[in-house]
Coordinates of C-alpha atoms in Angstrom, one line a residue:
M1467 CA 148.3 112.0 105.5
H1468 CA 144.6 111.6 105.1
E1469 CA 143.2 110.1 108.2
L1470 CA 140.9 107.1 107.3
H1471 CA 140.3 105.9 110.8
S1472 CA 137.3 107.2 112.6
D1473 CA 137.2 108.9 116.0
R1474 CA 134.1 109.9 118.1
M1475 CA 131.4 112.2 116.5
S1476 CA 131.7 115.8 117.6
G1477 CA 128.9 117.6 119.6
A1478 CA 127.8 119.4 116.5
E1479 CA 127.7 116.2 114.4
T1480 CA 125.7 114.4 117.1
R1481 CA 123.2 117.3 117.1
A1482 CA 122.9 117.4 113.4
A1483 CA 122.3 113.6 113.0
S1484 CA 119.9 113.4 116.0
G1485 CA 118.0 116.5 115.0
L1486 CA 117.6 115.5 111.3
A1487 CA 116.6 112.0 112.5
L1488 CA 113.9 113.7 114.6
V1489 CA 112.7 115.6 111.6
F1490 CA 112.4 112.4 109.5
A1491 CA 110.7 110.7 112.4
F1492 CA 108.1 113.5 112.8
R1493 CA 107.4 113.5 109.0
M1494 CA 107.1 109.7 108.7
L1495 CA 104.9 109.5 111.8
G1496 CA 102.6 112.1 110.1
M1497 CA 102.6 110.1 106.8
F1498 CA 102.1 106.7 108.3
M1499 CA 99.6 107.2 111.3
V1500 CA 96.8 107.2 108.9
L1501 CA 97.5 103.8 107.4
P1502 CA 95.9 101.6 110.0
V1503 CA 92.8 103.9 110.5
L1504 CA 91.8 105.3 107.1
A1505 CA 90.1 102.2 105.8
T1506 CA 87.9 102.1 108.9
Y1507 CA 87.3 105.6 110.1
G1508 CA 87.6 107.0 106.6
M1509 CA 84.3 105.5 105.5
D1510 CA 82.4 108.0 107.6
L1511 CA 83.6 110.8 105.3
A1512 CA 81.2 112.2 102.7
G1513 CA 81.6 110.5 99.4
A1514 CA 83.9 107.8 100.6
T1515 CA 84.2 104.6 98.7
P1516 CA 86.8 101.8 98.9
A1517 CA 88.5 103.0 95.8
L1518 CA 88.7 106.6 97.1
I1519 CA 90.0 105.4 100.4
G1520 CA 92.8 103.6 98.6
L1521 CA 93.6 106.8 96.6
A1522 CA 93.7 108.7 99.9
I1523 CA 96.1 106.2 101.4
G1524 CA 98.5 106.2 98.4
A1525 CA 98.1 109.8 97.1
Y1526 CA 101.1 111.2 99.0
G1527 CA 103.4 109.0 96.9
L1528 CA 102.5 110.6 93.6
T1529 CA 103.8 114.1 94.6
Q1530 CA 106.6 112.7 96.7
A1531 CA 107.9 110.7 93.8
V1532 CA 107.6 113.6 91.3
L1533 CA 109.2 116.3 93.6
Q1534 CA 111.8 114.4 95.7
I1535 CA 114.7 114.7 93.2
P1536 CA 113.9 118.3 92.0
F1537 CA 113.8 119.5 95.6
G1538 CA 117.2 118.0 96.1
V1539 CA 118.6 119.8 93.1
I1540 CA 117.0 123.0 94.2
S1541 CA 118.7 122.7 97.7
D1542 CA 122.1 122.6 95.9
R1543 CA 121.3 126.1 94.5
I1544 CA 119.5 128.0 97.1
G1545 CA 120.5 126.1 100.2
R1546 CA 119.2 123.1 102.3
R1547 CA 117.4 125.0 105.0
P1548 CA 115.0 127.1 102.8
V1549 CA 114.0 123.8 101.0
I1550 CA 113.4 122.0 104.3
Y1551 CA 111.5 124.9 105.8
V1552 CA 109.2 125.3 102.8
G1553 CA 108.8 121.5 102.6
L1554 CA 107.7 121.1 106.2
L1555 CA 105.3 124.0 105.8
I1556 CA 103.7 122.5 102.8
F1557 CA 103.5 119.2 104.6
A1558 CA 101.8 121.0 107.6
A1559 CA 99.4 122.8 105.2
G1560 CA 98.4 119.5 103.7
A1561 CA 97.7 118.0 107.2
V1562 CA 95.6 121.1 108.0
L1563 CA 93.6 120.7 104.7
A1564 CA 92.9 117.1 105.6
A1565 CA 92.0 118.0 109.2
Q1566 CA 89.3 120.5 108.1
A1567 CA 87.9 118.2 105.4
D1568 CA 84.5 116.6 105.7
S1569 CA 84.7 114.7 102.5
I1570 CA 87.0 112.0 101.2
W1571 CA 88.0 114.4 98.4
G1572 CA 89.4 116.9 101.0
V1573 CA 91.5 114.2 102.6
I1574 CA 92.9 113.1 99.2
A1575 CA 93.8 116.8 98.5
G1576 CA 95.5 117.1 101.9
R1577 CA 97.5 113.9 101.3
V1578 CA 98.5 115.1 97.9
L1579 CA 99.8 118.3 99.4
Q1580 CA 101.6 116.5 102.2
G1581 CA 103.5 114.5 99.6
A1582 CA 104.5 117.8 97.9
G1583 CA 106.6 118.6 101.0
A1584 CA 109.3 116.3 99.6
I1585 CA 112.4 117.1 101.7
S1586 CA 114.1 113.7 102.0
A1587 CA 116.9 114.5 99.5
A1588 CA 117.5 118.1 101.1
V1589 CA 117.7 116.5 104.6
M1590 CA 120.3 113.9 103.5
A1591 CA 122.3 116.6 101.8
L1592 CA 122.3 118.8 104.9
L1593 CA 123.4 115.8 106.9
S1594 CA 126.4 115.4 104.5
D1595 CA 127.2 119.1 104.9
L1596 CA 127.3 118.7 108.7
T1597 CA 129.2 115.5 109.2
R1598 CA 132.7 114.4 108.4
E1599 CA 133.4 111.4 106.1
Q1600 CA 134.2 108.9 108.8
H1601 CA 131.0 109.5 110.6
R1602 CA 128.5 109.9 107.7
T1603 CA 127.6 106.2 107.5
K1604 CA 126.8 106.3 111.3
A1605 CA 124.7 109.4 110.9
M1606 CA 122.7 108.0 108.0
A1607 CA 122.2 104.8 110.0
M1608 CA 120.6 107.0 112.8
I1609 CA 118.2 108.4 110.3
G1610 CA 117.4 105.0 108.9
M1611 CA 116.6 103.8 112.4
S1612 CA 114.4 106.8 113.1
I1613 CA 112.3 105.9 110.0
G1614 CA 111.9 102.3 111.1
V1615 CA 111.0 103.4 114.6
S1616 CA 108.6 106.0 113.4
F1617 CA 106.7 103.4 111.2
A1618 CA 106.3 101.1 114.2
V1619 CA 105.1 103.9 116.5
A1620 CA 102.7 105.2 113.8
M1621 CA 101.1 101.8 113.6
V1622 CA 100.2 101.9 117.3
V1623 CA 99.8 105.6 117.9
G1624 CA 97.6 106.2 114.9
P1625 CA 94.7 104.0 116.1
L1626 CA 95.0 105.4 119.7
L1627 CA 95.0 109.0 118.6
T1628 CA 92.1 108.4 116.3
R1629 CA 90.2 106.6 118.9
A1630 CA 90.6 109.6 121.3
F1631 CA 90.3 112.6 118.9
G1632 CA 88.9 111.2 115.6
L1633 CA 90.4 111.4 112.1
H1634 CA 90.4 115.2 112.3
G1635 CA 92.4 115.2 115.4
L1636 CA 94.9 112.8 113.9
F1637 CA 95.7 115.2 111.0
W1638 CA 95.9 118.1 113.4
A1639 CA 98.6 116.2 115.3
T1640 CA 100.4 115.5 112.1
A1641 CA 100.5 119.3 111.3
G1642 CA 101.9 119.9 114.8
M1643 CA 104.7 117.5 114.3
A1644 CA 105.7 119.0 111.1
L1645 CA 105.9 122.4 112.8
L1646 CA 107.8 120.8 115.6
G1647 CA 110.3 119.4 113.0
L1648 CA 110.7 122.9 111.6
L1649 CA 111.6 124.3 115.1
V1650 CA 114.1 121.4 115.5
V1651 CA 115.9 122.4 112.3
A1652 CA 115.8 126.1 113.1
A1653 CA 116.9 125.8 116.8
F1654 CA 118.8 122.6 117.2
V1655 CA 120.5 121.6 114.0
P1656 CA 123.8 123.4 113.5
R1657 CA 124.3 125.6 110.4
A1658 CA 126.7 124.4 107.7
A1659 CA 129.7 126.4 106.7
S1660 CA 129.4 125.3 103.1
H1661 CA 127.5 123.0 100.8
L1662 CA 129.2 119.6 100.0
Q1663 CA 128.7 118.2 96.6
H1664 CA 128.5 114.6 97.4
R1665 CA 127.6 111.7 95.1
E1666 CA 126.7 109.4 98.0
S1667 CA 123.9 111.5 99.3
G1668 CA 122.6 113.2 96.2
V1669 CA 121.7 112.6 92.6
A1670 CA 124.4 113.2 89.9
R1671 CA 123.1 113.8 86.5
Q1672 CA 126.0 112.0 84.9
A1673 CA 125.2 108.8 86.9
L1674 CA 121.4 108.8 86.2
L1675 CA 121.4 107.0 82.8
P1676 CA 123.9 104.3 83.9
T1677 CA 121.7 103.7 87.0
L1678 CA 118.6 103.4 85.0
R1679 CA 120.4 100.8 82.7
H1680 CA 121.8 98.7 85.5
P1681 CA 120.0 95.4 85.6
D1682 CA 120.4 94.5 89.3
L1683 CA 119.6 98.0 90.4
L1684 CA 116.4 97.9 88.4
R1685 CA 115.5 94.5 90.1
L1686 CA 115.9 96.3 93.5
D1687 CA 113.9 99.3 92.3
L1688 CA 111.1 96.9 91.3
G1689 CA 111.4 95.3 94.6
I1690 CA 110.8 98.4 96.8
F1691 CA 108.1 99.4 94.3
V1692 CA 106.2 96.1 94.9
L1693 CA 107.0 96.1 98.6
H1694 CA 105.3 99.4 99.3
A1695 CA 102.5 98.7 96.8
I1696 CA 101.7 95.6 98.8
L1697 CA 101.9 97.5 102.1
M1698 CA 99.5 100.2 101.0
A1699 CA 97.1 97.7 99.3
S1700 CA 97.2 95.5 102.5
F1701 CA 96.2 98.4 104.7
V1702 CA 93.1 98.9 102.5
A1703 CA 92.0 95.3 103.3
L1704 CA 93.7 94.3 106.6
P1705 CA 91.8 96.8 108.9
L1706 CA 88.6 95.9 107.2
S1707 CA 89.2 92.2 107.7
L1708 CA 89.8 92.7 111.4
V1709 CA 86.4 94.4 111.7
Q1710 CA 84.3 92.4 109.2
E1711 CA 85.9 88.9 109.4
A1712 CA 87.3 88.8 113.0
G1713 CA 84.9 91.1 114.7
L1714 CA 87.6 93.2 116.3
P1715 CA 86.4 96.8 117.0
K1716 CA 88.5 99.4 115.1
E1717 CA 89.4 101.0 118.5
Q1718 CA 91.3 97.8 119.5
H1719 CA 93.4 97.3 116.3
W1720 CA 96.5 99.0 117.9
W1721 CA 97.5 95.9 119.9
V1722 CA 97.5 93.7 116.7
Y1723 CA 99.9 96.1 115.1
L1724 CA 102.0 96.4 118.2
T1725 CA 102.3 92.6 118.5
A1726 CA 103.1 92.2 114.8
L1727 CA 105.8 95.0 114.8
L1728 CA 107.5 93.9 117.9
V1729 CA 107.7 90.3 116.9
G1730 CA 108.5 91.2 113.3
F1731 CA 111.4 93.5 114.4
F1732 CA 113.1 90.9 116.6
G1733 CA 112.2 88.1 114.2
M1734 CA 114.1 89.7 111.2
V1735 CA 117.4 90.1 113.1
P1736 CA 118.7 86.6 112.8
F1737 CA 118.0 86.6 109.1
I1738 CA 119.9 89.9 108.6
I1739 CA 122.9 88.5 110.6
Y1740 CA 122.8 85.3 108.6
G1741 CA 122.7 87.1 105.3
E1742 CA 125.5 89.4 106.0
K1743 CA 127.8 87.1 107.9
K1744 CA 127.3 84.1 105.6
R1745 CA 127.1 86.3 102.5
Q1746 CA 123.8 84.9 101.5
M1747 CA 121.7 88.1 101.0
K1748 CA 120.1 86.8 97.8
R1749 CA 118.8 83.7 99.6
V1750 CA 117.4 85.9 102.4
L1751 CA 115.8 88.2 99.9
L1752 CA 114.1 85.4 98.0
G1753 CA 113.0 83.8 101.2
A1754 CA 111.4 87.0 102.5
V1755 CA 109.6 87.6 99.2
S1756 CA 108.3 84.0 99.2
V1757 CA 107.0 84.4 102.7
L1758 CA 105.2 87.7 101.7
L1759 CA 103.6 85.7 98.8
L1760 CA 102.4 83.0 101.2
C1761 CA 101.1 85.6 103.7
E1762 CA 98.8 87.1 101.1
L1763 CA 97.6 83.6 100.1
F1764 CA 97.0 82.8 103.8
F1765 CA 95.0 86.0 104.3
W1766 CA 92.9 85.1 101.2
R1767 CA 92.3 81.5 102.3
F1768 CA 92.3 81.6 106.0
G1769 CA 91.8 85.3 107.0
N1770 CA 88.3 84.9 108.6
S1771 CA 89.3 84.6 112.2
L1772 CA 91.1 86.8 114.6
D1773 CA 93.8 84.2 115.4
A1774 CA 94.5 83.7 111.7
L1775 CA 94.7 87.4 111.0
V1776 CA 97.0 88.1 113.9
I1777 CA 99.3 85.2 113.0
G1778 CA 99.3 86.3 109.3
T1779 CA 100.0 90.0 110.2
V1780 CA 102.9 89.0 112.5
V1781 CA 104.6 86.9 109.8
F1782 CA 103.8 89.6 107.2
F1783 CA 105.6 92.3 109.2
T1784 CA 108.6 90.0 109.9
A1785 CA 109.1 89.6 106.1
F1786 CA 108.3 93.3 105.5
N1787 CA 110.8 94.6 108.1
L1788 CA 113.4 92.2 106.8
L1789 CA 113.0 93.5 103.2
E1790 CA 112.7 97.1 104.2
A1791 CA 116.1 96.8 106.0
S1792 CA 117.8 94.7 103.4
L1793 CA 117.0 96.5 100.1
P1794 CA 118.8 99.8 100.9
S1795 CA 121.8 97.7 101.9
L1796 CA 121.7 95.9 98.6
I1797 CA 121.4 99.1 96.7
S1798 CA 124.6 100.3 98.5
K1799 CA 126.4 97.1 97.6
V1800 CA 125.3 96.9 94.0
S1801 CA 125.7 100.6 92.9
P1802 CA 129.0 101.6 91.2
A1803 CA 131.6 103.8 92.9
G1804 CA 130.2 107.4 93.0
G1805 CA 126.7 106.2 92.1
K1806 CA 125.1 105.3 95.5
G1807 CA 123.3 108.8 95.8
T1808 CA 121.8 108.5 92.4
A1809 CA 120.9 104.9 92.9
M1810 CA 119.2 105.8 96.2
G1811 CA 117.3 108.7 94.6
V1812 CA 115.9 106.4 91.8
Y1813 CA 115.1 103.7 94.6
S1814 CA 113.2 106.2 96.7
T1815 CA 111.2 107.5 93.7
S1816 CA 110.3 103.8 93.0
Q1817 CA 109.2 103.3 96.6
F1818 CA 106.8 106.4 96.5
L1819 CA 105.4 105.3 93.1
G1820 CA 104.8 101.9 94.6
A1821 CA 103.0 103.3 97.5
A1822 CA 100.7 105.4 95.3
L1823 CA 99.9 102.5 92.9
G1824 CA 99.4 100.1 95.9
G1825 CA 96.8 102.4 97.5
I1826 CA 95.0 103.1 94.2
L1827 CA 95.0 99.4 93.2
G1828 CA 94.1 98.1 96.6
G1829 CA 91.1 100.5 96.8
W1830 CA 90.0 99.6 93.3
L1831 CA 90.3 95.9 93.9
M1832 CA 88.4 96.3 97.2
Q1833 CA 85.5 98.1 95.6
H1834 CA 85.1 95.7 92.6
G1835 CA 86.1 92.3 94.1
G1836 CA 86.1 92.6 97.9
L1837 CA 88.8 91.5 100.4
D1838 CA 89.8 88.4 98.6
S1839 CA 90.7 90.3 95.3
V1840 CA 93.0 92.6 97.2
F1841 CA 94.9 89.7 98.8
L1842 CA 95.1 87.9 95.5
G1843 CA 96.3 91.0 93.8
C1844 CA 99.1 91.4 96.3
A1845 CA 100.0 87.8 95.9
A1846 CA 100.3 88.4 92.1
L1847 CA 102.6 91.3 92.7
C1848 CA 104.8 89.2 95.0
A1849 CA 105.0 86.5 92.3
L1850 CA 106.1 89.1 89.8
W1851 CA 108.8 90.3 92.1
L1852 CA 109.9 86.8 92.8
V1853 CA 110.4 86.0 89.0
F1854 CA 112.7 89.0 88.6
A1855 CA 114.5 88.5 92.0
V1856 CA 115.5 85.0 91.1
T1857 CA 117.6 86.2 88.2
M1858 CA 119.6 88.6 90.3
R1859 CA 123.2 87.9 90.9
E1860 CA 124.6 87.4 94.4
P1861 CA 125.5 91.0 95.4
P1862 CA 129.1 91.9 96.1
Y1863 CA 129.8 92.2 99.8
V1864 CA 131.4 95.7 99.7
T1865 CA 131.1 99.0 101.5
S1866 CA 131.0 102.5 99.7
L1867 CA 133.6 105.1 101.0
R1868 CA 134.3 108.6 99.9
L1869 CA 137.7 109.9 100.8
P1870 CA 138.7 113.6 100.4
L1871 CA 141.8 114.0 98.2
P1872 CA 144.7 116.6 98.4
P1873 CA 144.9 118.8 95.3
A1874 CA 147.7 116.8 93.7
A1875 CA 145.9 113.5 94.1
A1876 CA 142.6 114.9 92.7
Q1877 CA 144.5 115.8 89.4
D1878 CA 146.2 112.5 89.1
G1879 CA 144.5 110.8 86.2
G1880 CA 145.9 107.3 87.0
L1881 CA 145.0 107.3 90.7
A1882 CA 141.6 105.5 90.3
G1883 CA 143.2 102.8 88.2
R1884 CA 145.9 102.1 90.8
I1885 CA 143.6 102.2 93.7
S1886 CA 141.2 99.7 91.9
Q1887 CA 144.1 97.2 91.7
L1888 CA 144.6 97.1 95.5
P1889 CA 143.4 94.0 97.4
G1890 CA 139.8 94.5 98.6
V1891 CA 138.9 97.3 96.3
T1892 CA 136.4 96.4 93.6
D1893 CA 135.7 99.8 92.1
A1894 CA 137.2 103.3 92.3
M1895 CA 136.4 106.7 90.9
V1896 CA 138.1 110.1 91.2
V1897 CA 135.8 113.2 91.0
A1898 CA 138.3 116.1 90.5
E1899 CA 135.7 118.8 91.0
E1900 CA 134.9 117.4 94.4
A1901 CA 138.4 116.5 95.2
A1902 CA 137.2 113.1 96.4
L1903 CA 137.8 109.5 95.8
Y1904 CA 134.8 107.1 95.7
I1905 CA 135.6 103.5 96.3
K1906 CA 133.9 100.2 96.9
V1907 CA 135.8 97.9 99.3
D1908 CA 135.5 94.5 100.8
S1909 CA 136.3 95.3 104.4
E1910 CA 137.6 91.7 105.0
Q1911 CA 140.4 92.2 102.5
L1912 CA 141.0 95.9 102.5
D1913 CA 144.4 97.2 103.5
R1914 CA 143.8 100.8 104.5
T1915 CA 147.5 101.8 104.6
S1916 CA 148.0 100.9 101.0
I1917 CA 145.1 103.3 100.0
E1918 CA 146.7 106.1 102.0
R1919 CA 150.1 105.3 100.4
E1920 CA 148.7 105.6 96.9
I1921 CA 146.9 108.9 97.7
N1922 CA 150.0 110.5 99.1
A1923 CA 152.2 109.1 96.4
A1924 CA 150.4 111.2 93.7
P1925 CA 152.8 113.4 91.7
A1926 CA 152.7 117.1 92.5
C1927 CA 151.0 119.3 90.0

């Protein structure tokens, strides 16, 4: 009988999950540490203008968006580790290029090269190779937590490192973290016995077109696009506001971000619990987008004192953290059985495109209209998102599962239909070449023994 119930993660699985989470954390630290400092320290670079500072902030998103899915496909063919090694070396090379640059164009070139080290899909695929089904969600949650923590740390450590060693030193530290991540993969992460073809952690070509035609998935893709566009554009304007409007020296900005992220992290938790427990995620989403819109208008109208900027930043990051945590969960709920990996691939590409556009747009608005135009531009993007989000249906409160099948069950053409009729199952799909069953289930209604019974009742070939 196939065992659906989970037990403890093995030592190898724990090493794989924690090691790959560290790789993600090092890479995200390197990517995000420049956000709170580039708009202030970057103006000392030769040729720097607000528009080019914005381009430097968002440039990594362009190459990341273009190369992320192709790198994942290549990892299916030549192996996960070679792609991860090459990606981290490319990322380190980009950081070295930026560290040696004396002009803004050199920093832009380095950021573009950093983004070309697009290893996210390959890392998630390797995680799938190294973990059993019942632990994969837990392992992916560890990576999700590492990304969130690294963003928070980057907002604080970036200003402190730059204060101590300058912008060049910050990029050298970024290169060192990329090489440290490479060592973690080589020495700490176990080696996989085989490559797992897995539709929950990789892009399936057959699922790509349906994903691009799915109205609610497209609304969520627009959401993450706008969220990261607003983030990057805001970091063109917020650091300058703290200096120019509030008179806070750039060396002291770290405490503003630390306060905002700590309060924002704990502030979002009750809303996440409310949305999930009361099944009101759409209401939570709309509320958070509305708060973001009001924050940008607040920055525009009242952002001329330190107290106002700190309060606005705290509320901004509360709403941002809430949306950053909620949107991937909504993608998982809304995507069809067997389509989560593809939906997440499109979602991530949208996120990086949003980061690129946000940096470029924020810099352009800053150069041509000043701080106020950046905040008003971000408010307009929030309003656009709100218009589309209002029309979204309440998401189904379901979980995605992938269950390996015995040979007889994998060839049973009627299995998916019978499984989908069971209480608590909203969608089911059998992928014979993977010998796997993908299902969407409502955990409050699911009867696991009935699924096991159907799987084991499949007629012998």
